Each structure stands twice: as C-alpha cells, then as structure tokens.
Coordinates of C-alpha atoms in Angstrom, one line a residue:
M56 CA 23.2 4.2 18.8
T57 CA 21.2 2.7 20.6
T58 CA 17.1 2.5 20.7
D59 CA 17.3 4.8 23.9
E60 CA 18.7 7.6 21.8
S61 CA 17.0 7.6 18.6
L62 CA 14.2 8.0 20.7
V63 CA 15.1 11.4 21.5
E64 CA 13.7 14.6 19.1
Q65 CA 15.8 17.4 17.3
P66 CA 14.9 20.6 17.4
A67 CA 12.4 22.7 15.8
K68 CA 13.1 23.4 12.3
S69 CA 12.1 26.0 10.4
P70 CA 9.1 25.1 8.1
A71 CA 9.8 22.7 5.5
R72 CA 9.9 23.9 2.5
S73 CA 6.7 22.5 0.6
P74 CA 7.8 19.2 -1.7
L75 CA 4.9 20.3 -4.3
R76 CA 7.9 23.5 -5.7
E77 CA 10.5 20.4 -6.9
R78 CA 10.6 19.7 -10.1
D79 CA 11.8 16.0 -9.0
F80 CA 8.8 15.4 -7.7
R81 CA 6.4 16.9 -9.1
W82 CA 7.7 13.8 -11.9
L83 CA 7.7 11.4 -9.4
T84 CA 3.5 13.0 -8.4
V85 CA 2.1 12.4 -12.2
G86 CA 4.6 9.1 -12.1
N87 CA 3.0 7.4 -9.4
T88 CA -0.6 8.8 -10.5
A89 CA -0.3 7.6 -13.7
S90 CA 0.8 3.9 -12.0
H91 CA -2.2 3.9 -9.8
F92 CA -4.2 4.4 -12.4
G93 CA -3.2 2.3 -14.4
G94 CA -3.5 -0.7 -12.0
Q95 CA -7.4 1.0 -10.8
I96 CA -8.7 0.2 -14.9
G97 CA -6.7 -3.4 -14.6
D98 CA -8.3 -4.5 -11.5
V99 CA -12.2 -3.1 -13.6
A100 CA -10.8 -5.2 -17.2
I101 CA -9.2 -8.3 -16.4
P102 CA -12.0 -9.6 -14.1
L103 CA -13.8 -9.0 -16.7
V104 CA -12.0 -10.4 -19.6
A105 CA -11.2 -13.7 -18.0
V106 CA -15.2 -13.8 -17.4
L107 CA -17.1 -12.4 -20.3
T108 CA -13.8 -13.0 -23.3
V109 CA -12.6 -16.3 -22.1
G110 CA -15.8 -17.7 -20.0
A111 CA -12.9 -18.3 -17.0
S112 CA -15.6 -19.4 -13.7
S113 CA -15.4 -18.2 -9.9
F114 CA -13.2 -21.0 -9.3
E115 CA -10.8 -19.6 -12.1
V116 CA -11.4 -16.0 -11.5
G117 CA -9.8 -16.6 -8.2
A118 CA -7.0 -18.7 -8.8
M119 CA -5.9 -15.4 -11.5
R120 CA -6.2 -13.1 -8.5
T121 CA -4.2 -16.4 -6.5
M122 CA -0.7 -15.6 -9.3
G123 CA -0.9 -12.5 -9.0
Q124 CA -0.5 -12.6 -5.3
L125 CA 1.7 -14.8 -5.4
P126 CA 5.1 -12.7 -5.8
Y127 CA 5.2 -11.1 -2.9
P128 CA 5.8 -14.2 -0.5
L129 CA 8.6 -15.2 -3.1
F130 CA 10.6 -12.6 -4.4
V131 CA 10.1 -9.8 -1.8
L132 CA 12.4 -9.8 0.3
F133 CA 15.7 -10.7 -3.0
V134 CA 13.5 -7.0 -4.2
G135 CA 14.2 -5.4 -0.9
V136 CA 17.7 -7.0 -1.1
F137 CA 18.4 -5.6 -4.7
V138 CA 16.2 -2.3 -4.2
D139 CA 19.2 -0.5 -2.0
R140 CA 22.1 -2.0 -4.6
W141 CA 21.0 -0.5 -8.3
R142 CA 19.8 2.7 -8.6
R143 CA 16.0 2.6 -8.2
R144 CA 14.8 5.6 -10.5
N145 CA 15.6 3.6 -12.3
M146 CA 14.4 0.0 -11.4
L147 CA 10.8 1.9 -10.7
I148 CA 11.0 3.0 -15.2
A149 CA 11.7 -1.1 -15.2
A150 CA 8.3 -2.1 -12.8
D151 CA 6.2 0.1 -15.1
L152 CA 7.5 -0.9 -18.2
G153 CA 7.6 -4.4 -17.1
R154 CA 3.3 -3.8 -16.7
A155 CA 2.8 -2.4 -20.2
A156 CA 4.6 -5.7 -21.2
A157 CA 2.5 -8.3 -19.5
L158 CA -0.3 -6.8 -19.6
A159 CA -0.1 -5.7 -23.5
L160 CA 0.0 -9.5 -24.4
I161 CA -3.7 -9.6 -23.8
P162 CA -5.4 -7.2 -26.3
L163 CA -1.8 -8.5 -28.4
A164 CA -3.5 -12.2 -28.2
Y165 CA -7.1 -11.3 -28.0
S166 CA -6.4 -10.3 -31.7
M167 CA -4.8 -13.3 -32.7
H168 CA -7.1 -15.2 -31.7
Q169 CA -5.3 -16.5 -28.7
L170 CA -6.6 -15.4 -25.5
G171 CA -6.8 -17.9 -22.9
L172 CA -7.1 -18.8 -18.9
S173 CA -2.7 -19.9 -19.6
V174 CA -2.5 -16.3 -20.8
L175 CA -4.6 -14.4 -18.4
Y176 CA -2.6 -16.5 -15.5
I177 CA 1.0 -15.0 -16.8
T178 CA 0.0 -11.6 -17.4
A179 CA -1.4 -12.1 -14.0
F180 CA 2.3 -12.9 -11.7
L181 CA 4.0 -10.6 -14.4
V182 CA 2.0 -8.3 -13.3
G183 CA 2.5 -9.4 -9.5
T184 CA 6.0 -9.7 -9.7
C185 CA 6.3 -6.0 -11.3
M186 CA 4.3 -4.4 -8.4
V187 CA 6.1 -5.7 -6.0
L188 CA 9.9 -3.7 -7.8
F189 CA 7.0 -0.6 -8.2
D190 CA 5.9 -1.0 -4.8
V191 CA 8.6 -1.8 -2.4
N192 CA 11.2 0.8 -4.6
S193 CA 8.8 3.7 -4.8
Q194 CA 8.7 3.5 -0.6
A195 CA 12.3 4.0 -0.5
Y196 CA 12.7 5.9 -3.8
L197 CA 10.8 9.7 -2.5
P198 CA 14.0 10.2 0.8
R199 CA 16.3 10.5 -2.5
V200 CA 14.1 13.0 -3.5
V201 CA 12.9 15.1 -1.5
E202 CA 14.5 15.9 1.6
R203 CA 14.0 14.6 5.6
E204 CA 12.2 17.3 6.5
Q205 CA 10.1 17.4 3.3
I206 CA 9.2 13.0 3.8
A207 CA 5.8 13.5 5.6
A208 CA 4.3 16.0 3.2
G209 CA 5.5 14.4 0.3
N210 CA 3.6 11.0 1.4
S211 CA 0.6 13.3 1.9
H212 CA 0.9 14.6 -1.7
L213 CA 1.6 10.5 -2.9
E214 CA -1.3 9.5 -0.8
S215 CA -3.4 12.4 -2.0
A216 CA -2.4 11.6 -5.6
R217 CA -3.7 7.8 -5.5
S218 CA -6.7 8.6 -3.1
M219 CA -7.8 10.6 -6.3
A220 CA -6.8 7.1 -8.7
L221 CA -9.0 5.2 -5.9
I222 CA -12.2 7.3 -6.2
A223 CA -11.7 7.8 -9.8
G224 CA -9.8 4.9 -11.3
P225 CA -13.0 2.2 -11.3
A226 CA -15.4 4.7 -12.9
L227 CA -12.7 4.8 -16.1
G228 CA -12.3 1.5 -16.4
G229 CA -15.9 1.2 -16.7
V230 CA -16.1 4.0 -18.8
I231 CA -13.0 2.5 -21.1
V232 CA -14.7 -1.2 -20.6
A233 CA -17.8 0.5 -22.4
W234 CA -16.3 1.7 -25.4
L235 CA -14.3 -0.8 -25.7
S236 CA -14.2 -5.0 -25.3
P237 CA -12.5 -6.0 -21.9
A238 CA -9.4 -7.1 -23.7
N239 CA -8.9 -3.9 -25.9
A240 CA -9.3 -1.5 -22.1
L241 CA -6.4 -3.4 -20.9
T242 CA -4.2 -0.5 -23.9
A243 CA -5.2 1.7 -21.6
C244 CA -3.5 0.3 -18.5
V245 CA -0.2 0.7 -20.7
V246 CA -0.9 3.8 -21.6
F247 CA -1.0 5.0 -18.2
Y248 CA 3.1 2.8 -17.4
L249 CA 4.2 4.2 -20.6
I250 CA 3.6 7.4 -18.5
S251 CA 4.3 6.7 -15.8
A252 CA 8.1 5.3 -16.7
A253 CA 8.5 9.0 -18.4
A254 CA 7.0 10.7 -15.4
I255 CA 9.8 8.8 -13.6
W256 CA 12.6 9.8 -16.3
M257 CA 12.4 13.3 -16.2
I258 CA 13.5 13.1 -12.5
R259 CA 17.2 14.7 -12.6
K260 CA 18.3 14.3 -9.2
P261 CA 21.2 11.9 -9.6
E262 CA 20.8 9.0 -6.9
P263 CA 24.3 8.5 -4.8
E264 CA 26.1 5.2 -5.2
P265 CA 24.2 2.6 -3.8
E266 CA 27.3 1.8 -0.2
T267 CA 26.0 -1.4 -1.8
A268 CA 26.5 -1.8 -4.9
K269 CA 30.1 -2.6 -4.3
E270 CA 29.8 -6.2 -2.0
P271 CA 29.0 -9.2 -3.4
V272 CA 26.2 -10.7 -4.1
R273 CA 24.5 -12.5 -1.3
P274 CA 21.0 -12.4 -0.7
L275 CA 20.3 -14.4 2.6
K276 CA 23.1 -12.6 4.7
Q277 CA 21.6 -9.3 3.0
I278 CA 18.2 -10.6 4.2
G279 CA 18.9 -11.7 7.6
E280 CA 20.7 -7.3 8.1
G281 CA 16.6 -6.2 7.0
F282 CA 15.2 -9.0 9.5
K283 CA 18.9 -7.7 12.1
V284 CA 17.2 -3.6 11.8
V285 CA 13.6 -4.6 11.6
F286 CA 13.8 -7.2 15.3
G287 CA 16.8 -5.1 16.2
H288 CA 14.7 -1.4 17.0
A289 CA 11.8 -1.0 19.2
L290 CA 9.9 1.3 16.9
L291 CA 10.5 -1.0 14.2
R292 CA 9.8 -4.7 15.8
A293 CA 6.4 -2.9 17.1
V294 CA 5.3 -1.6 13.6
V295 CA 5.8 -5.2 12.1
V296 CA 5.0 -7.8 14.7
I297 CA 1.8 -5.4 15.1
A298 CA 1.0 -4.7 11.5
A299 CA 1.0 -8.8 11.3
V300 CA -1.6 -9.0 13.8
F301 CA -3.4 -6.5 12.1
N302 CA -3.3 -7.4 9.1
F303 CA -4.5 -11.8 9.4
C304 CA -7.3 -9.9 11.8
Y305 CA -8.0 -7.1 8.3
A306 CA -7.4 -10.5 5.8
G307 CA -10.2 -12.5 7.6
Y308 CA -12.7 -8.8 8.6
L309 CA -12.8 -8.9 4.5
A310 CA -13.3 -12.1 3.5
I311 CA -16.8 -12.1 6.4
Y312 CA -17.2 -8.0 5.3
I313 CA -17.8 -9.0 1.5
V314 CA -20.5 -11.7 2.2
Y315 CA -22.1 -10.1 4.9
M316 CA -23.2 -6.9 3.1
P317 CA -25.4 -9.2 0.6
V318 CA -26.1 -12.3 2.3
E319 CA -26.2 -10.8 6.1
L320 CA -27.8 -7.1 5.0
E321 CA -30.0 -8.3 1.7
L322 CA -28.0 -5.2 0.3
S323 CA -28.4 -4.4 -3.8
S324 CA -25.2 -4.7 -5.8
Y325 CA -26.0 -0.6 -6.0
A326 CA -26.2 0.0 -2.1
I327 CA -22.8 -2.5 -2.0
G328 CA -21.1 0.2 -4.5
L329 CA -21.9 3.0 -3.4
A330 CA -20.9 2.3 0.4
F331 CA -18.3 0.8 -1.5
A332 CA -17.1 4.4 -3.0
A333 CA -17.4 6.3 1.1
T334 CA -14.1 5.0 1.4
G335 CA -12.1 6.6 -2.0
P336 CA -13.3 9.9 -0.2
G337 CA -12.1 9.2 3.6
L338 CA -8.6 8.1 2.1
L339 CA -8.5 11.7 0.7
V340 CA -9.2 13.3 3.6
G341 CA -6.6 11.1 5.4
A342 CA -4.3 11.7 3.0
L343 CA -4.6 15.6 3.4
A344 CA -4.6 15.1 7.1
S345 CA -1.2 13.1 8.0
S346 CA 0.7 16.3 6.7
W347 CA -0.6 18.5 9.7
L348 CA -2.0 16.1 12.5
P349 CA 1.9 14.7 13.2
K350 CA 3.4 17.8 13.8
W351 CA 0.2 19.3 15.8
F352 CA -0.5 16.4 18.3
G353 CA 2.7 14.3 17.8
Y354 CA 3.1 11.1 15.1
G355 CA 2.9 8.8 18.0
L356 CA -0.2 10.7 19.0
V357 CA -2.0 10.4 15.6
L358 CA -0.8 6.5 15.1
N359 CA -2.0 5.1 18.2
T360 CA -5.1 7.4 17.8
S361 CA -6.6 6.4 14.3
A362 CA -5.1 3.3 14.5
V363 CA -7.3 2.4 18.4
V364 CA -10.4 4.8 17.1
S365 CA -10.9 3.3 14.0
C366 CA -11.8 0.2 14.7
V367 CA -13.9 0.9 17.8
F368 CA -15.6 2.3 14.7
L369 CA -15.9 -0.6 12.6
L370 CA -17.6 -2.0 15.1
G371 CA -20.7 -0.4 14.1
V372 CA -21.1 -2.3 11.2
S373 CA -21.4 -5.9 12.4
M374 CA -24.7 -4.0 14.7
L375 CA -26.2 -2.5 11.0
H376 CA -30.1 -4.3 10.8
G377 CA -31.9 -4.0 7.6
N378 CA -31.0 -3.0 3.6
G379 CA -33.1 0.8 4.0
V380 CA -31.6 3.9 3.5
L381 CA -30.5 4.5 7.0
T382 CA -28.7 1.0 7.3
V383 CA -26.5 2.1 3.8
S384 CA -26.0 5.9 5.2
V385 CA -24.8 4.4 8.5
L386 CA -22.6 2.5 6.3
M387 CA -21.3 4.8 4.2
F388 CA -20.8 7.3 7.3
L389 CA -19.1 4.0 8.5
N390 CA -16.5 3.1 5.7
F391 CA -15.6 6.6 5.2
V392 CA -14.6 8.0 9.0
Y393 CA -12.5 4.4 8.7
S394 CA -10.3 4.4 5.5
A395 CA -9.6 8.3 6.2
L396 CA -8.6 7.3 9.8
S397 CA -6.9 3.8 8.2
M398 CA -5.0 6.5 5.7
L399 CA -4.0 8.6 8.1
F400 CA -1.7 6.4 10.5
G401 CA -0.6 4.1 7.3
V402 CA 1.0 8.1 6.6
T403 CA 2.3 8.8 9.3
L404 CA 3.8 4.7 10.2
A405 CA 5.3 5.0 6.8
V406 CA 7.0 8.4 7.8
I407 CA 8.4 7.1 10.8
R408 CA 10.0 3.9 9.3
Q409 CA 11.6 6.0 6.4
S410 CA 12.6 8.7 9.1
I411 CA 14.3 6.1 11.1
T412 CA 16.0 3.9 7.7
P413 CA 18.6 4.7 6.5
D414 CA 18.9 4.8 2.8
R415 CA 21.3 2.0 2.8
L416 CA 19.3 -0.1 4.4
L417 CA 15.8 1.1 3.0
G418 CA 14.5 -1.7 0.7
R419 CA 15.6 -4.2 3.1
V420 CA 13.9 -3.2 5.8
M421 CA 10.5 -2.2 3.2
G422 CA 11.0 -5.9 1.6
T423 CA 11.1 -7.0 5.5
H424 CA 8.2 -5.4 6.4
R425 CA 6.3 -6.4 3.0
F426 CA 6.9 -10.3 3.1
I427 CA 6.3 -10.2 6.7
G428 CA 2.7 -8.2 6.7
V429 CA 1.7 -10.2 3.1
G430 CA 2.9 -13.2 4.8
S431 CA 0.3 -13.6 7.6
V432 CA -3.4 -11.9 4.8
P433 CA -4.2 -15.8 3.3
L434 CA -4.0 -17.5 6.4
G435 CA -6.2 -14.9 8.4
S436 CA -8.8 -14.7 5.3
L437 CA -9.5 -18.7 5.2
V438 CA -10.0 -18.1 8.9
G439 CA -12.5 -15.7 9.2
G440 CA -14.4 -17.4 6.4
A441 CA -14.7 -20.4 8.3
L442 CA -15.7 -18.3 11.6
G443 CA -18.2 -16.5 8.9
Q444 CA -19.1 -20.4 8.4
Q445 CA -19.1 -22.1 11.7
L446 CA -20.2 -19.2 14.2
G447 CA -22.9 -16.9 11.5
L448 CA -21.6 -14.1 9.4
R449 CA -22.4 -11.1 12.2
T450 CA -20.7 -13.0 15.1
A451 CA -17.9 -13.9 13.2
L452 CA -17.9 -10.1 11.6
L453 CA -17.5 -8.8 15.8
I454 CA -15.2 -11.7 16.8
I455 CA -12.4 -9.9 14.1
T456 CA -13.5 -6.9 14.8
V457 CA -13.2 -6.6 17.8
G458 CA -9.2 -9.2 17.2
M459 CA -8.1 -5.6 15.1
L460 CA -9.7 -3.7 18.4
A461 CA -7.3 -6.2 20.4
A462 CA -4.5 -5.7 17.6
S463 CA -4.6 -1.3 17.4
C464 CA -4.9 -0.9 21.0
L465 CA -0.8 -2.4 20.7
F466 CA 0.0 0.2 19.7
L467 CA -0.4 2.4 23.0
F468 CA 2.1 -0.1 24.7
S469 CA 4.5 0.4 22.4
A470 CA 7.8 2.8 21.5
L471 CA 5.7 4.7 19.3
R472 CA 4.6 6.3 21.9
K473 CA 7.9 8.1 22.2
V474 CA 7.0 9.7 19.0
G475 CA 6.1 13.7 19.5
R476 CA 6.3 15.8 17.0
E477 CA 9.8 15.1 15.4
L478 CA 10.9 12.8 13.8
P479 CA 13.5 10.3 15.8
Q480 CA 16.6 9.8 14.8
A481 CA 18.1 7.6 11.3
L482 CA 19.3 4.9 12.8
D483 CA 23.5 5.5 12.2
V484 CA 24.3 1.8 11.4

C-alpha cells in the first residue's frame, strides 16, 4: 500500500458501541487508573524520602531523577521489539508487579535501618525500567482490547481517568505522607500497582499469537524495521520529526518556567501551586473533548489547530508582570487552556498513530517514537537553562515559546492536514 492510498478516507460508518460497555475495557481502565495513582503518589513520596529521611542534597535528588529517566534511552527500543513478540497483557502485569516489588524495597530497607541513597538510586532505575515497559505496552495493547472504531473513544476514556489521577494523586500522596512517614507512604504505591496488575489480569479477551513470535530474535534488525516504518510513512514521519523538535523546545521551556515563576514573577509557593493545579482540570477537559471533536471537524484539523493555538496562549506567560491576584489568575487560565489543548492534541495524535500502524509493528513504532521524543529532552533542558542564564529568564522564555510555536506550525505543512473525519487505513506491511 502506498502512502497516498493510506490517506484515503473510509466510508462513513454507524456510531461505534461505547468501549465502556465492554467488560475488558472497564478492567483496563481500572488498571490504568490505579497505575497512574501509584505513580502520582510516588512522585510526591519518593523525593520526600530522599530529602527528609535520607538527607539528600538537591544534586543527589537530581541524580535520582536521572536514574529514573535513564531506562528510556537505554531500553525503549528493545522494549518495542519484545512488545511485538510477547503477550501485551502479560507484560503490563509484569510491569506493575515489578514496580510494586521495587518500591517495596524502600519501606523494607527503612524498617531494617538500611535505607540510603544507593537503595533510592536502584529503586528509581528499576521503577523507570518498568515504567518504560508499561508505557509502550499500554499504547500498544488498547487496539487488542477494543475494536478499531472504538480506539478514539477508548483513548479518551483512558486519558480522562489519567487526568483524574493527575488531579487527585498528588493531594492523596500528600495526605498519605502526612499520615505515615514518607518511606512507609510508598506502601500505598505498592497497593495501587497490585490493584492495577489484578485488574489487567481480569481481562479475558484472548490475544492473537504475535506474528513475530516465531521469528528469530534479531533486536537490531527488528528495531530497524520500526525505524523503516516510521520514516517511510508520511504521517508517522511528520509526527516523530516534529515531536522531537517540539519536545526539545518544551523541555527548555520547563527548565526556565520553573525558575521564572519564583524569581522573575516572585510568586509564593502557594501561588505556584495554584498555577500548577489548573493543569489538572485542563487535561480532563481536553481528554473529554478528544472523543468527539475530531469526528466533527476532522482529525487533522483538530490536531493542527490544538498544536498551534496552545502555543499562542503560552506566549502570554512571558508577558506577565508582578505577583498579584490578576497575574496568578491569568497564569492559571493560561495553564488550563494549554493543558486542555495539549491533551486534545496528544490523544488525537495517539489515535492516528494507532490506526495507521499494524498490530505486529505497534510496539516497535511506539518504541521509536518514545526513543526519538525522549532523546531530545535532556539536551533541550540544558539549552533552556543556558539561555535563561545568558539572556535572562523572560527573554529566554519568550524565545523558547516562539520555538515551540514554530515547531507546531510545521504540522500545517505536513501530511497530517489531509486526515479528515475518518481515520486513515492501516499500513499493509
């Protein structure tokens, strides 16, 4: 099948049955939600363990975060290969059980008076490795649980549940840490990951035997097949290249933004918390809208518009002055709008990618996308920090935001603009 043929729209079909009416999808939603709650609680509790219990410095906390991020560039391409060779349900369960076992090391070591930085570094690396396994598998598993016509609604429901975890998870983590010591609070993460594993285990829809399961294991060759598919298809190539440029700029933006609020705007910790809190409801609104907007206006139009308009709103952040009520209110509004549009963009993009990619290649395509996208993040953070130091925070933030807008505008000239209200055909490879 040629690229042009893959862009041809399919005849209109009757509305698809809601995936929430499917027992297996409901269990998948429970599992994903519990997993996200476990991750959110861990994001609160683990740094507090490092600082309050172990007495780690800011550099040591940063090193711990690096250990947690390291598995992405190290393993994600290989994970993509094995996702296409093994049962994805089983790999999701293994990822949950692995994270539960790794996090259990912290309260265990604490109870034995053996908790130190080495335990935290090892735990961060193990949790990060299992996170890579869960991340790639969860994207690749959905098309095996729901029908093709239900993929868009399925993604929307899963992202809505994730948004709820992003909203409530940190607060729940704070309450649990207040009730227990930070180290013992990790027990709650273990419980949530075990709930996730149990829920996914309840899924009964049989998976087809992976087409590549009987092929010899040749990781480099099979990784190369993933790159060939991504860069050989107009839509997938546009997505991965533009996303790499955008993520590079966004990483630089975050590196500046975190310093910009307390230093340039002189916002209090409470005001900064309010600004970040506005992103949670925005993510939820974007996830809900993603289930119907693309079907009304077309996937390409929604994706391109949300990408560009979100960055236009973000330009306003660098124009704010002072730390009064008006500044905080505007910042909350901008964060809400940006998070809603970015979620709408992300879900729409995931649906297009899942519809194009054959099931036998979905793991490797996801691995390639994650590898290239995450690979640009560390460098972007360094460049953003350097610009902030050399040019000043406000000027650097404006330049980086313009870069994000320019990267988003590239979607307007890509093959994605041709995608209408019906999803493209899957590749025949």
